[in-house]
XYZ file of N, CA and C in Angstrom:
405
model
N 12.514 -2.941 19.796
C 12.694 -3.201 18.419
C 11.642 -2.612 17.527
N 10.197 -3.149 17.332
C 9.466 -3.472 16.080
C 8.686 -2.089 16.717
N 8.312 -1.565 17.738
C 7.772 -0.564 18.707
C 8.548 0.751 18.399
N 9.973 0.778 18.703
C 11.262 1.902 18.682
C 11.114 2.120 16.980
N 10.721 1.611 16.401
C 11.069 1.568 14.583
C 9.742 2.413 14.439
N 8.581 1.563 14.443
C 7.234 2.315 14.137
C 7.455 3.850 14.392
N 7.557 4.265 15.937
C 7.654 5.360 16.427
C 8.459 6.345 15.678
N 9.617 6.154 15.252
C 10.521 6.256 14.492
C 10.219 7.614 13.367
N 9.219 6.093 12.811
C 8.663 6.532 11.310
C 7.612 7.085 10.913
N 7.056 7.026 12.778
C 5.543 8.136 12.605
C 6.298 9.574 12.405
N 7.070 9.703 13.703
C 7.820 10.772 13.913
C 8.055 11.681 12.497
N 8.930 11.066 11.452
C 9.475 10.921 10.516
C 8.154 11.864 9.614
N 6.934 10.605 9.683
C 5.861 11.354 8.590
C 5.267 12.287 8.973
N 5.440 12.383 10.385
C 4.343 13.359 11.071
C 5.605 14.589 10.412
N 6.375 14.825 10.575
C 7.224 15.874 10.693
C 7.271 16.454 9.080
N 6.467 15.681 8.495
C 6.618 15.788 6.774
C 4.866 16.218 6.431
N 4.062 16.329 7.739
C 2.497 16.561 7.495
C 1.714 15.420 7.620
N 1.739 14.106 7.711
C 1.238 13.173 7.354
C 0.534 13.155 8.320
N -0.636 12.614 8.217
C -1.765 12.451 9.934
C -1.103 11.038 10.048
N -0.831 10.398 11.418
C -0.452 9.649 11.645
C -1.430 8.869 12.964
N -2.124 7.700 12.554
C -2.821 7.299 13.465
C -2.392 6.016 14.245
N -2.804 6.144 14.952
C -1.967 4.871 16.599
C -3.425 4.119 16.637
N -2.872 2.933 16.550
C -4.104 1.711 17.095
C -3.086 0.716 17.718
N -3.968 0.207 18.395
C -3.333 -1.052 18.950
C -3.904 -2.654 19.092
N -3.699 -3.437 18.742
C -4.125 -4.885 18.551
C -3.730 -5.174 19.588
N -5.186 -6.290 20.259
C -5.248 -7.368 20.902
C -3.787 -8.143 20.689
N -3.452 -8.998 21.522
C -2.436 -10.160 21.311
C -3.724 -11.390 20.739
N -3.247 -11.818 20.032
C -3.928 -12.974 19.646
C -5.210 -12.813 18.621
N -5.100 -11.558 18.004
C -6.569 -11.156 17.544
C -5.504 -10.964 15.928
N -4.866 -11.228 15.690
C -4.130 -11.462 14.745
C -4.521 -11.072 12.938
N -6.133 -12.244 13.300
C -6.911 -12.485 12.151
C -7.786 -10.697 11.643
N -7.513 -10.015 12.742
C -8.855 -8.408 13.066
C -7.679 -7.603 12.521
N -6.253 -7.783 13.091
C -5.473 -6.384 12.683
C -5.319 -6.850 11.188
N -5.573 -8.030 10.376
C -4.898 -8.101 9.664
C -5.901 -7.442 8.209
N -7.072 -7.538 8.571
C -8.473 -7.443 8.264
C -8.407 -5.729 8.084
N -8.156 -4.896 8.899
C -8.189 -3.886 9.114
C -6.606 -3.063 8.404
N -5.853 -3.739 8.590
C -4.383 -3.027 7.127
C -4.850 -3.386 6.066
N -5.703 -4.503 5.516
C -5.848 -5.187 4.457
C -6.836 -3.543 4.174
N -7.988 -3.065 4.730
C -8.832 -2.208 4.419
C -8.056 -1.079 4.263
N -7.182 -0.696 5.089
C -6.530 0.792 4.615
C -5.567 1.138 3.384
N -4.901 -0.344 3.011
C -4.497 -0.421 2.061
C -5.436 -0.230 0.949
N -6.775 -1.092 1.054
C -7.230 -1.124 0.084
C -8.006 0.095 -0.248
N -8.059 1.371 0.424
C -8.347 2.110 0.080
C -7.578 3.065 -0.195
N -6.408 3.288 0.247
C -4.902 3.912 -0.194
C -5.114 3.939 -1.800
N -4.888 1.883 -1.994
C -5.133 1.645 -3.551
C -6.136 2.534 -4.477
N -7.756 2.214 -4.056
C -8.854 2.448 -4.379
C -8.580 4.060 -5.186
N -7.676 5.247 -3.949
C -8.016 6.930 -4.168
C -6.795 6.678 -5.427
N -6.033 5.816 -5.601
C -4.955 6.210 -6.610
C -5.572 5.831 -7.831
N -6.775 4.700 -7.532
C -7.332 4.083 -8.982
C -8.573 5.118 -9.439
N -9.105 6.156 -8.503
C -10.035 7.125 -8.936
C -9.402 8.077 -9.671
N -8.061 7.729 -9.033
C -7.066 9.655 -10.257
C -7.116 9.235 -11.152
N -7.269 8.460 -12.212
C -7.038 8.142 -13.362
C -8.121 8.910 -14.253
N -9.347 9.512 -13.833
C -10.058 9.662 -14.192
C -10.400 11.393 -13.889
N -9.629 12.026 -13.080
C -9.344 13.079 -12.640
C -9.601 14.686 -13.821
N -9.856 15.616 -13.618
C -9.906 16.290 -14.827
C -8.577 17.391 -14.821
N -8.156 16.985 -13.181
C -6.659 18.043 -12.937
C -5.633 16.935 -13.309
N -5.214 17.588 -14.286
C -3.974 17.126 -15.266
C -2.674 16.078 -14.127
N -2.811 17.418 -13.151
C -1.499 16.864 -11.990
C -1.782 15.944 -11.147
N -3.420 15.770 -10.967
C -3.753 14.408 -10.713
C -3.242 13.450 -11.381
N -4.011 13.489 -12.776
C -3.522 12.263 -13.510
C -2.333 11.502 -13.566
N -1.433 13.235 -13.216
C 0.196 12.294 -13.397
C 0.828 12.105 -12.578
N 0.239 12.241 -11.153
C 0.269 11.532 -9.954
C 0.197 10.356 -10.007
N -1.280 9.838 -10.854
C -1.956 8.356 -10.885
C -1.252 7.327 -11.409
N -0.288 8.589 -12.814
C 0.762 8.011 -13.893
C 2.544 7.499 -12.767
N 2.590 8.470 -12.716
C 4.098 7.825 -11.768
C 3.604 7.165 -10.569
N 2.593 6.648 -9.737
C 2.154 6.065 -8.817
C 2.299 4.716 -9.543
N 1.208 4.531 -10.378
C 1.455 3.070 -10.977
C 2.513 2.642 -11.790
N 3.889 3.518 -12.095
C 4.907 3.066 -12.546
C 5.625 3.025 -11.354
N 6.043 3.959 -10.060
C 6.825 3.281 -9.328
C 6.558 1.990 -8.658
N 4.918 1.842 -8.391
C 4.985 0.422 -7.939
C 5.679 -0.599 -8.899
N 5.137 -0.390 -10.088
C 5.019 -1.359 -11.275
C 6.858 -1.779 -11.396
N 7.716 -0.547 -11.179
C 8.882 -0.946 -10.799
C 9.702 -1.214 -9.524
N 8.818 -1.341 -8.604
C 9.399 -1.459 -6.986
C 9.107 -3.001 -6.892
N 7.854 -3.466 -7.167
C 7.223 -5.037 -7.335
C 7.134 -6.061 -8.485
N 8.165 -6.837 -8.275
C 8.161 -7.658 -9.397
C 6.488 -8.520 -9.553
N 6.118 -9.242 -10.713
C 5.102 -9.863 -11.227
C 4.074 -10.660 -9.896
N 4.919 -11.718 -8.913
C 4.844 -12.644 -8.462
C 4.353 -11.838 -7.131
N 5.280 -10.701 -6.622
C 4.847 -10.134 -5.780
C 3.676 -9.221 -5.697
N 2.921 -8.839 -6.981
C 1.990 -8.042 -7.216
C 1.131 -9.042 -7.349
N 1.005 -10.375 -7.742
C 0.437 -11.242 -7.675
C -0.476 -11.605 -6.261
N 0.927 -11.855 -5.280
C 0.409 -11.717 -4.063
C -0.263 -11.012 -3.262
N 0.116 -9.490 -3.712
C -0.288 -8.654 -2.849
C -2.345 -8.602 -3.591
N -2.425 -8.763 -4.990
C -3.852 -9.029 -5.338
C -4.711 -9.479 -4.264
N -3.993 -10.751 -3.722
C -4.667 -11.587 -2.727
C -5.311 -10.593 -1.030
N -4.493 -10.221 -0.728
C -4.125 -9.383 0.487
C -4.803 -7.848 0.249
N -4.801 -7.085 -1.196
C -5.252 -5.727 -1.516
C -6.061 -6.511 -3.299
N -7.336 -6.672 -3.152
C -7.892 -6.714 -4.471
C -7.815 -6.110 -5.771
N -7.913 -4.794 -4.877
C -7.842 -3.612 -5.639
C -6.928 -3.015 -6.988
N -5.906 -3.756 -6.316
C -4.505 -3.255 -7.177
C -4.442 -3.788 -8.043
N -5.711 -4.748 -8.452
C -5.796 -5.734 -10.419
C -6.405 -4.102 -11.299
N -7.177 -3.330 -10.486
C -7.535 -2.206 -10.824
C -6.497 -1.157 -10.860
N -5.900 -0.804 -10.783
C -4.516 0.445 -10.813
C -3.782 -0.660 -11.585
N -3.569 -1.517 -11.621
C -1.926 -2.273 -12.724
C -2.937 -3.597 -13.463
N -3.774 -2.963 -14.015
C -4.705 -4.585 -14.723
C -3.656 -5.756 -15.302
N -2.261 -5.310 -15.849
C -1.692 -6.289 -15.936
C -1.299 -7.510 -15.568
N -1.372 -7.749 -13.961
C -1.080 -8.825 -12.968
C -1.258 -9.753 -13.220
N -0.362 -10.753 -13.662
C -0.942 -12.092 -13.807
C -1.216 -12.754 -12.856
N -2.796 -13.380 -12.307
C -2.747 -13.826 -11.332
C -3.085 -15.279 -11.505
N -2.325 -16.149 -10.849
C -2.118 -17.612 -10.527
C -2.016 -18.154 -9.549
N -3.538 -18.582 -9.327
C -3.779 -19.196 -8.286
C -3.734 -19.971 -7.323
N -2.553 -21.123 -8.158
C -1.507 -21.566 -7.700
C -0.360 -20.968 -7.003
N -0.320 -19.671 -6.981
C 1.155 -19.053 -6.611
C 0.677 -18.325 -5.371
N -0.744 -17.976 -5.484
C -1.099 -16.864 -4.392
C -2.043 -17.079 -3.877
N -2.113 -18.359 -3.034
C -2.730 -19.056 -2.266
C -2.475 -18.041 -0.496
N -3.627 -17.358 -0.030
C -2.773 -16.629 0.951
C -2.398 -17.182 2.268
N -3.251 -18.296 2.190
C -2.311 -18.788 3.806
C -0.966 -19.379 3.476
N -0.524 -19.519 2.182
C 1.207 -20.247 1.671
C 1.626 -18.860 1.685
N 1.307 -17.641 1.863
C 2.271 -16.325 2.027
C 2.514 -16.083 3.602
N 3.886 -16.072 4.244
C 3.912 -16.045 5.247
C 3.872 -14.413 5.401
N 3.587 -14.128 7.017
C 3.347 -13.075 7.415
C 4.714 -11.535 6.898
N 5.914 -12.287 7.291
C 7.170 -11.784 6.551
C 7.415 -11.018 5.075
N 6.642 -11.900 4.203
C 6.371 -11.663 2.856
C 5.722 -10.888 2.804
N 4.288 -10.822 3.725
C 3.330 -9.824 2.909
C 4.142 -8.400 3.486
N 4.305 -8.372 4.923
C 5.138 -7.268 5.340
C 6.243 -6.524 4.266
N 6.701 -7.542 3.956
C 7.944 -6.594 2.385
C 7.495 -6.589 1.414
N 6.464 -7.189 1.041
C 5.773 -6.478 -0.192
C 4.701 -5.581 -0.093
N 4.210 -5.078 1.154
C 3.431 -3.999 1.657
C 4.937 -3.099 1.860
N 5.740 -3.063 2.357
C 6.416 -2.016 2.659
C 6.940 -1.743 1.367
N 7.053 -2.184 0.332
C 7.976 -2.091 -0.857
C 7.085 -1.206 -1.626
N 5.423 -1.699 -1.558
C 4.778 -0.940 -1.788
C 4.239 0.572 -1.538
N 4.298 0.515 -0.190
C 4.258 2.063 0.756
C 5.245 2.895 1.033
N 6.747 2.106 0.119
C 8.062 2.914 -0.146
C 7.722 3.670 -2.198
N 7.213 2.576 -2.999
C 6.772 3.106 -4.080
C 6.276 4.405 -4.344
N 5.294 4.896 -2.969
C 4.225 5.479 -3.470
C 4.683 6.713 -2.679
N 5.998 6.287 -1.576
C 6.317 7.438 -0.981
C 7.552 8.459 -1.534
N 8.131 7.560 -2.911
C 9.090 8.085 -3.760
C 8.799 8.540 -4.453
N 7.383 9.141 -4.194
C 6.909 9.828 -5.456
C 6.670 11.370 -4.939
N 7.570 12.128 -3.540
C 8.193 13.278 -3.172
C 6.451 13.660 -2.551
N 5.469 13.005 -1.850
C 4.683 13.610 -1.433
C 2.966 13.008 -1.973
N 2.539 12.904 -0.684
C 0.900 12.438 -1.309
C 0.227 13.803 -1.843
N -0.131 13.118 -2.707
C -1.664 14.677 -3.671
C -2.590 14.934 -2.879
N -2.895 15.866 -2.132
C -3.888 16.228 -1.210
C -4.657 17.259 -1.812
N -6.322 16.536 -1.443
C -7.128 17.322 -2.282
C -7.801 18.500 -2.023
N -8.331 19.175 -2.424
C -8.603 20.439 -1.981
C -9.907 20.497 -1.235
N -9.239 21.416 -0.007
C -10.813 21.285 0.693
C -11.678 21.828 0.333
């Protein structure tokens, strides 16, 4: 199932250029893998919140349709959540209302954050290609 899919979709990015890296988690270490997507995300986030500031134009409007497809892939509540899980992203969409009541992260089950991370890493992939910078 969840193994045959991944593979799938490395396949998929690799075949499109993407470096595609393989790790593998402990069983039971749950709290480490989760620690460690939370970081790659948050730096995914982080390089989209530096384009804003970019002096190549096609950066910028990378930075510009990046934070509108999320902004339309993730409703309020779910960007809310994902704050909790990726900090970062109050920085790329300052709008977020966050309520602390709502995005309590052990009341987000594992399910949730999974579709609002993927909803997110579908956002950013409808945008026909990552900006790769010059070596």
């Amino acid at each position: 199932g969840k193994s045959h899919f991944v593979k799938n979709v490395a396949n998929f990015l690799e075949s499109l250029g993407w470096m595609v890296l393989k790790v593998k988690f402990k069983r039971g270490n749950e709290h480490g893998s989760r620690e460690i997507v939370s970081s790659l995300f948050e730096n995914l986030i982080a390089n989209l919140v530096e384009m804003v500031d970019d002096e190549d134009e096609d950066v910028v409007d990378y930075h510009r349709r990046a934070v509108e497809a999320i902004s339309k892939e993730l409703d309020q509540t779910s960007l809310s959540c994902l704050a909790v899980f990726i900090p970062g992203i109050i920085d790329l969409i300052p709008d977020i209302e966050i309520d602390n009541s709502q995005i309590d992260e052990a009341g987000m089950s594992p399910w949730q954050l999974v579709f609002s991370l993927s909803k997110l890493l579908g956002a950013i992939l409808s945008l026909g290609g990552i900006l790769h910078a010059d070596p």
